């Protein structure tokens, strides 16, 4: 994901880290780590005409953003319900369903 630190607080359900904290920490220690961290923004799906765009652009243009959380995605997978094609390729969904919960260990 965009932040690689997307843990939730077990008490409140709020994000424990900020959306870009991992990127900023990586930038702060990039010379020590011997790497360059590229900033990239969260991408959101705004419909078939435009597909995915940066979240700030979608918000700035007042676009309606389609969302599907990881929790809801796993629920849909387990229930055998349809997964929107904008979220995952059918071939990937088929593999994940075949693997079952082992895919999320």
XYZ file of C-alpha atoms in Angstrom, residues 21-39:
19
model
C 4.417 8.669 7.896
C 6.281 5.664 6.443
C 7.297 7.667 3.360
C 8.450 10.591 5.490
C 10.434 8.334 7.822
C 12.051 6.668 4.826
C 13.013 10.069 3.409
C 14.410 11.172 6.768
C 16.728 8.154 6.959
C 17.311 7.634 3.223
C 21.058 8.362 3.296
C 21.565 6.087 6.299
C 19.547 3.353 4.567
C 21.281 3.908 1.236
C 18.049 4.335 -0.667
C 15.844 6.953 -2.245
C 12.202 7.109 -1.229
C 9.817 8.278 -3.924
C 6.737 10.105 -2.750
